[in-house]
Short mmCIF file of C-alpha atoms and ligand atoms in Angstrom, two decimals:
data_model
loop_
_atom_site.label_atom_id
_atom_site.label_comp_id
_atom_site.label_asym_id
_atom_site.label_seq_id
_atom_site.Cartn_x
_atom_site.Cartn_y
_atom_site.Cartn_z
CA MET A 1 105.94 76.89 75.67
CA ILE A 2 108.98 77.44 78.23
CA GLU A 3 110.09 74.04 80.53
CA PRO A 4 110.90 75.24 83.57
CA THR A 5 114.25 74.58 83.91
CA GLU A 6 115.09 76.83 80.75
CA PHE A 7 112.98 79.36 82.31
CA ARG A 8 114.58 79.44 85.30
CA ARG A 9 118.06 79.99 83.41
CA ARG A 10 116.67 82.42 80.74
CA LEU A 11 115.51 84.47 83.86
CA LEU A 12 118.92 84.08 86.57
CA LYS A 13 121.31 84.80 83.45
CA TRP A 14 118.97 88.05 83.03
CA PHE A 15 118.85 89.09 86.15
CA ASP A 16 122.75 88.67 87.09
CA ARG A 17 123.44 91.08 84.56
CA HIS A 18 120.09 93.19 84.41
CA GLY A 19 118.77 92.45 88.37
CA ARG A 20 118.71 95.74 90.23
CA THR A 21 121.12 94.89 92.98
CA SER A 22 121.97 98.86 95.50
CA LEU A 23 118.11 99.17 96.60
CA PRO A 24 118.17 99.55 99.70
CA TRP A 25 116.07 97.20 101.72
CA GLN A 26 119.04 95.20 99.46
CA SER A 27 122.45 95.39 101.77
CA HIS A 28 122.05 93.50 105.02
CA ARG A 29 118.67 91.99 103.78
CA THR A 30 117.19 90.86 107.29
CA PRO A 31 113.99 89.41 107.64
CA TYR A 32 112.94 93.08 109.30
CA ARG A 33 114.14 95.37 106.36
CA VAL A 34 112.10 92.07 103.08
CA TRP A 35 108.90 92.79 105.29
CA VAL A 36 109.25 96.84 105.30
CA SER A 37 110.21 97.52 101.64
CA GLU A 38 107.35 94.44 101.01
CA ILE A 39 104.52 96.12 102.58
CA MET A 40 105.93 99.88 101.15
CA LEU A 41 105.99 98.20 97.66
CA GLN A 42 102.91 97.20 97.89
CA GLN A 43 100.38 100.25 96.69
CA THR A 44 103.70 101.94 95.71
CA ARG A 45 106.47 102.84 93.01
CA VAL A 46 109.65 102.35 93.85
CA SER A 47 110.47 105.69 93.44
CA THR A 48 108.92 106.98 95.26
CA THR A 49 109.11 103.83 98.90
CA ILE A 50 112.87 104.77 98.50
CA PRO A 51 113.00 108.17 100.52
CA PHE A 52 110.18 107.47 102.82
CA TYR A 53 111.54 103.64 103.38
CA ARG A 54 114.77 105.64 104.66
CA ARG A 55 113.36 107.86 107.03
CA PHE A 56 111.21 105.03 108.56
CA ILE A 57 114.24 102.37 109.08
CA ARG A 58 116.33 105.16 110.33
CA ARG A 59 113.34 106.01 113.48
CA PHE A 60 112.56 102.16 113.72
CA PRO A 61 116.11 100.19 112.82
CA SER A 62 114.67 97.11 114.81
CA ILE A 63 111.84 95.33 115.43
CA ARG A 64 111.57 96.19 119.28
CA SER A 65 111.49 99.96 118.37
CA LEU A 66 108.75 99.29 115.37
CA ALA A 67 106.92 97.83 118.24
CA GLU A 68 107.55 100.33 121.18
CA ALA A 69 106.92 103.68 119.10
CA SER A 70 103.62 106.00 119.41
CA MET A 71 101.18 105.78 116.52
CA ASP A 72 101.58 108.50 115.82
CA ASP A 73 104.88 108.63 115.41
CA VAL A 74 104.65 105.61 113.05
CA LEU A 75 101.70 107.18 111.02
CA HIS A 76 103.61 110.57 111.70
CA HIS A 77 106.50 108.77 109.00
CA TRP A 78 103.91 107.54 106.45
CA THR A 79 102.54 109.94 105.80
CA GLY A 80 102.51 110.61 102.21
CA LEU A 81 102.42 107.31 101.19
CA GLY A 82 98.66 106.31 101.79
CA TYR A 83 97.25 102.59 102.61
CA TYR A 84 97.85 103.87 106.92
CA ALA A 85 96.52 99.69 107.11
CA ARG A 86 98.87 99.24 105.93
CA ALA A 87 101.37 101.07 108.34
CA ARG A 88 98.86 100.29 111.33
CA ASN A 89 99.43 96.06 110.16
CA LEU A 90 103.34 96.64 110.31
CA GLN A 91 102.80 97.59 114.17
CA LYS A 92 100.27 95.46 115.14
CA ALA A 93 102.88 92.31 113.57
CA ALA A 94 106.12 93.49 115.10
CA GLN A 95 104.38 94.36 118.57
CA GLN A 96 102.73 90.44 118.19
CA VAL A 97 106.44 89.27 116.74
CA MET A 98 107.57 90.07 120.38
CA SER A 99 105.03 88.66 122.40
CA LYS A 100 104.64 85.14 119.68
CA HIS A 101 107.99 84.73 118.87
CA GLY A 102 110.62 86.53 121.21
CA GLY A 103 111.04 89.15 118.97
CA ARG A 104 112.51 86.55 115.94
CA PHE A 105 110.14 87.82 112.65
CA PRO A 106 108.62 83.91 111.85
CA ARG A 107 110.82 81.17 110.38
CA THR A 108 107.69 79.58 109.13
CA LEU A 109 105.38 80.49 106.24
CA GLU A 110 102.50 79.44 108.06
CA GLN A 111 103.29 81.81 111.29
CA ALA A 112 104.02 84.01 109.11
CA SER A 113 101.29 84.86 107.02
CA ALA A 114 99.34 85.02 110.34
CA LEU A 115 100.30 88.14 111.32
CA PRO A 116 98.33 91.10 110.88
CA GLY A 117 98.83 92.36 106.90
CA ILE A 118 100.77 89.81 105.49
CA GLY A 119 99.50 87.72 103.14
CA ARG A 120 100.33 84.14 101.10
CA SER A 121 102.57 86.26 98.61
CA THR A 122 104.76 88.22 100.79
CA ALA A 123 105.26 86.14 103.90
CA GLY A 124 106.93 84.34 100.59
CA ALA A 125 108.63 86.78 99.79
CA ILE A 126 109.64 88.10 102.90
CA LEU A 127 110.79 84.30 103.42
CA SER A 128 112.94 83.75 100.10
CA LEU A 129 114.43 87.66 100.14
CA SER A 130 116.39 87.26 103.53
CA ARG A 131 116.44 83.89 104.42
CA GLY A 132 116.46 81.57 101.05
CA GLN A 133 113.39 78.98 102.41
CA ARG A 134 111.81 78.17 98.76
CA HIS A 135 107.94 79.81 98.74
CA PRO A 136 106.83 81.02 96.06
CA ILE A 137 105.34 83.98 95.67
CA LEU A 138 102.01 85.92 93.20
CA ASP A 139 102.56 89.58 93.10
CA GLY A 140 100.99 91.73 90.52
CA ASN A 141 105.11 91.37 88.76
CA VAL A 142 104.83 87.89 89.75
CA LYS A 143 101.26 87.36 87.87
CA ARG A 144 101.55 89.71 85.26
CA VAL A 145 104.84 87.51 84.39
CA LEU A 146 103.30 83.72 84.33
CA ALA A 147 100.08 85.62 82.73
CA ARG A 148 102.45 86.08 80.10
CA VAL A 149 104.55 82.87 79.02
CA HIS A 150 100.67 81.06 79.44
CA ALA A 151 98.49 83.55 78.20
CA VAL A 152 96.63 82.81 81.63
CA ASN A 153 93.16 85.68 80.57
CA GLY A 154 91.01 84.90 82.47
CA PRO A 155 89.95 87.86 85.07
CA ALA A 156 92.87 88.69 86.87
CA ASN A 157 92.36 87.92 90.75
CA SER A 158 89.68 84.97 89.48
CA SER A 159 89.81 82.48 91.98
CA ALA A 160 90.48 80.25 89.47
CA THR A 161 93.00 83.08 88.00
CA MET A 162 94.90 83.11 90.90
CA LYS A 163 94.11 79.37 91.35
CA THR A 164 96.13 78.21 87.90
CA LEU A 165 98.80 80.99 88.60
CA TRP A 166 99.89 80.20 91.68
CA GLY A 167 100.35 76.66 90.34
CA LEU A 168 102.46 78.18 87.47
CA ALA A 169 104.75 79.66 90.48
CA GLU A 170 104.55 76.71 92.45
CA GLN A 171 105.83 75.23 89.25
CA TYR A 172 109.31 77.26 87.80
CA THR A 173 110.04 77.99 92.14
CA PRO A 174 113.61 76.65 91.83
CA ARG A 175 115.51 74.77 94.72
CA THR A 176 118.43 76.67 94.21
CA ARG A 177 119.28 80.36 94.09
CA VAL A 178 116.11 80.94 95.98
CA ALA A 179 116.37 84.91 96.63
CA ASP A 180 118.08 85.95 93.48
CA TYR A 181 115.74 84.37 91.16
CA THR A 182 112.30 85.84 93.71
CA GLN A 183 113.58 88.43 93.45
CA ALA A 184 114.18 88.50 88.97
CA ILE A 185 111.02 87.41 88.67
CA MET A 186 110.09 90.69 89.88
CA ASP A 187 112.55 92.92 88.62
CA LEU A 188 111.31 91.05 84.85
CA GLY A 189 107.78 92.02 86.21
CA ALA A 190 109.11 95.46 86.73
CA THR A 191 111.10 96.50 84.50
CA VAL A 192 110.67 94.55 81.12
CA CYS A 193 107.09 92.89 81.51
CA THR A 194 105.62 96.30 82.41
CA PRO A 195 101.86 96.53 81.72
CA ARG A 196 102.04 98.64 79.42
CA ASN A 197 104.55 98.57 76.16
CA PRO A 198 106.71 95.63 77.24
CA LEU A 199 109.26 95.77 75.61
CA CYS A 200 109.70 91.67 75.16
CA GLY A 201 112.46 92.95 72.68
CA ASP A 202 114.59 93.09 75.51
CA CYS A 203 113.28 89.86 77.75
CA PRO A 204 114.55 86.68 78.09
CA VAL A 205 111.89 83.90 77.66
CA SER A 206 110.29 85.90 74.99
CA ARG A 207 110.62 82.89 73.18
CA GLY A 208 108.23 80.47 74.34
CA CYS A 209 106.23 83.26 75.47
CA LEU A 210 102.80 82.12 74.16
CA ALA A 211 101.01 86.31 75.44
CA ARG A 212 103.61 87.66 72.24
CA GLN A 213 103.22 84.86 70.21
CA ASN A 214 99.40 85.84 69.99
CA GLY A 215 100.59 89.42 69.63
CA GLU A 216 99.03 91.07 72.38
CA PRO A 217 100.33 90.78 75.03
CA GLU A 218 98.67 93.31 77.77
CA ARG A 219 95.36 91.32 77.44
CA TYR A 220 97.47 89.61 80.18
CA PRO A 221 96.49 88.91 82.51
CA GLY A 222 92.75 89.37 81.85
CA LYS A 223 91.36 93.20 83.07
CA ALA A 224 89.43 92.35 86.86
CA ALA A 225 85.58 92.18 86.89
CA LYS A 226 85.12 96.54 86.79
CA LYS A 227 83.08 97.54 90.12
CA SER A 228 82.03 101.28 90.11
CA LEU A 229 81.99 102.88 93.27
CA PRO A 230 79.59 105.16 95.57
CA GLU A 231 80.26 108.83 96.01
CA ARG A 232 80.06 110.52 99.58
CA SER A 233 80.55 114.17 100.35
CA THR A 234 82.21 115.65 103.86
CA THR A 235 82.95 118.73 104.69
CA MET A 236 86.33 119.40 105.94
CA LEU A 237 85.86 122.96 109.30
CA MET A 238 89.39 124.73 109.54
CA VAL A 239 89.44 126.28 112.63
CA ARG A 240 92.11 128.60 113.54
CA ASP A 241 92.87 130.54 116.83
CA ARG A 242 92.39 133.40 117.24
CA ASP A 243 96.53 134.53 116.60
CA ARG A 244 95.48 132.69 113.76
CA THR A 245 98.62 130.55 114.46
CA ALA A 246 96.89 127.16 115.04
CA VAL A 247 94.50 125.18 113.48
CA LEU A 248 91.77 122.64 115.23
CA MET A 249 92.40 118.84 114.79
CA GLU A 250 91.93 116.14 115.94
CA LYS A 251 92.32 112.47 116.30
CA ARG A 252 90.20 109.90 113.77
CA PRO A 253 89.70 106.54 116.41
CA PRO A 254 91.46 104.04 115.90
CA SER A 255 90.02 102.09 113.19
CA GLY A 256 88.53 102.46 108.93
CA ILE A 257 89.26 105.09 107.01
CA TRP A 258 92.37 106.85 107.76
CA GLY A 259 92.58 105.44 111.16
CA GLY A 260 94.18 107.36 113.79
CA LEU A 261 95.40 109.66 111.91
CA TRP A 262 94.81 113.91 112.49
CA SER A 263 93.10 115.19 110.96
CA PHE A 264 89.83 118.41 110.74
CA PRO A 265 87.08 118.33 111.63
CA GLU A 266 84.53 117.39 109.89
CA HIS A 267 80.63 117.93 109.39
CA ARG A 268 77.47 116.70 106.80
CA THR A 269 76.67 119.22 105.55
CA SER A 270 78.63 123.36 104.29
CA ASP A 271 75.12 125.20 105.60
CA PRO A 272 76.64 127.82 107.34
CA ASP A 273 74.40 128.11 109.77
CA ASP A 274 74.08 124.94 110.49
CA LEU A 275 78.58 124.59 110.43
CA ARG A 276 77.96 127.56 113.47
CA ARG A 277 76.13 125.77 115.77
CA TRP A 278 76.91 122.45 115.00
CA PHE A 279 80.13 123.68 115.98
CA ARG A 280 79.25 125.65 119.29
CA ARG A 281 77.33 122.59 120.50
CA GLU A 282 81.07 120.24 120.17
CA TYR A 283 83.10 122.07 120.71
CA GLY A 284 82.16 124.91 122.91
CA PHE A 285 83.35 127.88 121.21
CA ALA A 286 82.03 130.19 118.85
CA ILE A 287 83.68 130.47 115.00
CA GLU A 288 82.83 132.94 112.33
CA LEU A 289 83.36 131.06 108.80
CA ASP A 290 85.59 132.43 106.37
CA GLY A 291 85.35 130.65 102.91
CA ASP A 292 84.85 127.55 100.85
CA ALA A 293 88.15 126.54 99.59
CA PRO A 294 88.17 124.40 96.29
CA PRO A 295 86.72 121.52 96.09
CA ILE A 296 89.37 117.78 96.26
CA ARG A 297 88.53 114.08 94.93
CA HIS A 298 90.20 111.62 97.18
CA THR A 299 89.44 107.68 95.99
CA PHE A 300 89.32 105.23 98.59
CA SER A 301 89.24 101.44 96.99
CA HIS A 302 85.66 101.30 98.00
CA PHE A 303 84.24 104.99 97.74
CA HIS A 304 84.73 108.56 95.98
CA LEU A 305 85.29 111.18 98.22
CA THR A 306 84.74 114.46 98.13
CA ILE A 307 85.94 116.47 100.45
CA THR A 308 84.00 120.06 100.97
CA PRO A 309 86.74 122.33 102.73
CA VAL A 310 85.13 125.41 104.46
CA THR A 311 88.17 128.17 106.93
CA ALA A 312 86.81 129.39 109.66
CA HIS A 313 88.23 131.44 112.74
CA ALA A 314 87.93 131.05 116.82
CA VAL A 315 85.88 134.41 118.12
CA GLY A 316 84.77 136.21 121.63
CA THR A 317 85.94 135.87 124.82
CA SER A 318 85.83 131.80 124.66
CA GLY A 319 89.99 130.27 125.17
CA GLY A 320 88.54 127.37 122.87
CA VAL A 321 88.74 124.16 123.05
CA MET A 322 90.92 122.61 125.31
CA GLU A 323 93.88 121.05 124.28
CA LYS A 324 92.85 116.72 125.26
CA GLY A 325 94.35 113.81 123.48
CA ASP A 326 92.91 113.41 120.59
CA THR A 327 92.15 117.45 120.37
CA LEU A 328 94.73 119.83 119.93
CA TRP A 329 95.58 123.02 117.45
CA TYR A 330 97.78 122.84 115.31
CA ASN A 331 100.28 124.59 114.60
CA LEU A 332 100.96 125.98 110.85
CA ASP A 333 104.27 127.23 111.75
CA ARG A 334 106.02 123.85 113.19
CA THR A 335 106.41 120.59 111.17
CA GLU A 336 103.83 118.43 113.98
CA LYS A 337 104.75 115.11 113.87
CA ARG A 338 101.61 113.77 113.54
CA GLY A 339 100.30 111.32 111.18
CA LEU A 340 98.49 112.75 108.33
CA ALA A 341 95.92 111.85 105.31
CA ALA A 342 97.57 113.07 102.35
CA PRO A 343 93.96 115.22 101.32
CA VAL A 344 94.82 116.81 104.98
CA LYS A 345 98.44 117.66 104.44
CA ARG A 346 97.55 119.33 101.78
CA LEU A 347 95.40 121.35 103.08
CA LEU A 348 97.58 122.16 105.99
CA ASP A 349 100.01 122.94 103.58
CA GLN A 350 97.80 126.16 101.26
CA LEU A 351 96.25 127.50 104.89
CA ARG A 352 99.98 128.55 105.20
CA THR A 353 100.55 129.40 102.30
CA ASP A 354 97.76 131.39 102.97
CA SER A 355 97.78 132.57 105.70
S1 LIG B 1 107.97 88.36 76.51
FE1 LIG B 1 106.43 90.06 76.56
S2 LIG B 1 105.96 89.70 77.91
FE2 LIG B 1 105.91 88.13 77.49
S3 LIG B 1 107.19 87.46 79.24
FE3 LIG B 1 108.61 88.53 78.24
S4 LIG B 1 108.21 90.84 77.74
FE4 LIG B 1 106.80 89.54 78.99
#
């Protein structure tokens, strides 16, 4: 077993030579910049995150600018990253920082982790990376490293495993060079102690790592109990106007799946007669169906969704649905500044190619 002091010494020495120091959120490390990066990185790889992060920070350079922006603008800058609750919570939290903390990111772990979308580990990472405060963190990378070094093989995310790992994280976090240590252990998990094929030969803590000694590092941490996800289905109706230059879209309710994003009218079946009747009743004008596109399958954290896309166009003399706050004719020749879920963006791109 490796002593915490020795673990830290070797890890920091490795970090000084191999750690990542030029990621965009590592320059000018304010709590806000670190916060945005930590939220984006929760479900997204570093290389994918970088261009989104740059665009987001350029558009919303401060907590105030994010708090005061329209939700459409925020979601538009999140389009393509997925897990949109992250963006909605980020803005909600920015508004709370403005109203409850005078526009400054909170100084204590308790206050920071009370903000929407910020858990104990994220709060610890923000405060340690930007202010050098001593707080342990336990993101996916850190969990993996600690579970392997100590051969903790209970199911990942079970409360017993989490309790053990939080205890280890607390024990290992140093009193000095906290920001470097936090970055170092995250980097080790991301670049050396990877989920598959860890590079134990290059690892600074390999001597003393129990998982390596056991010869099966990938066994740790144990797999989370697998839950089978229910299946759901929906039909998305892509209705073009009479000139076929725009498509009808509507804004989803602010909470729930794809909350606040723009999508196509949805119906429970793709039966043509039912669709036409339902559409006329709901939107007040007639459509002619053009055909189906191949179904799209999208997996959420708690169910699978099969989307049947159906294309259609407006007919008759009706002027069609009037644009209101939550309905619009989306011009296919322009990129409108609206937040779109990934499958909806894909369908829009398809419509552009086909027209
Ligand atoms: S020795 Fe291998 S398994 Fe152990 S921490 Fe290093 S990379 Fe991970």
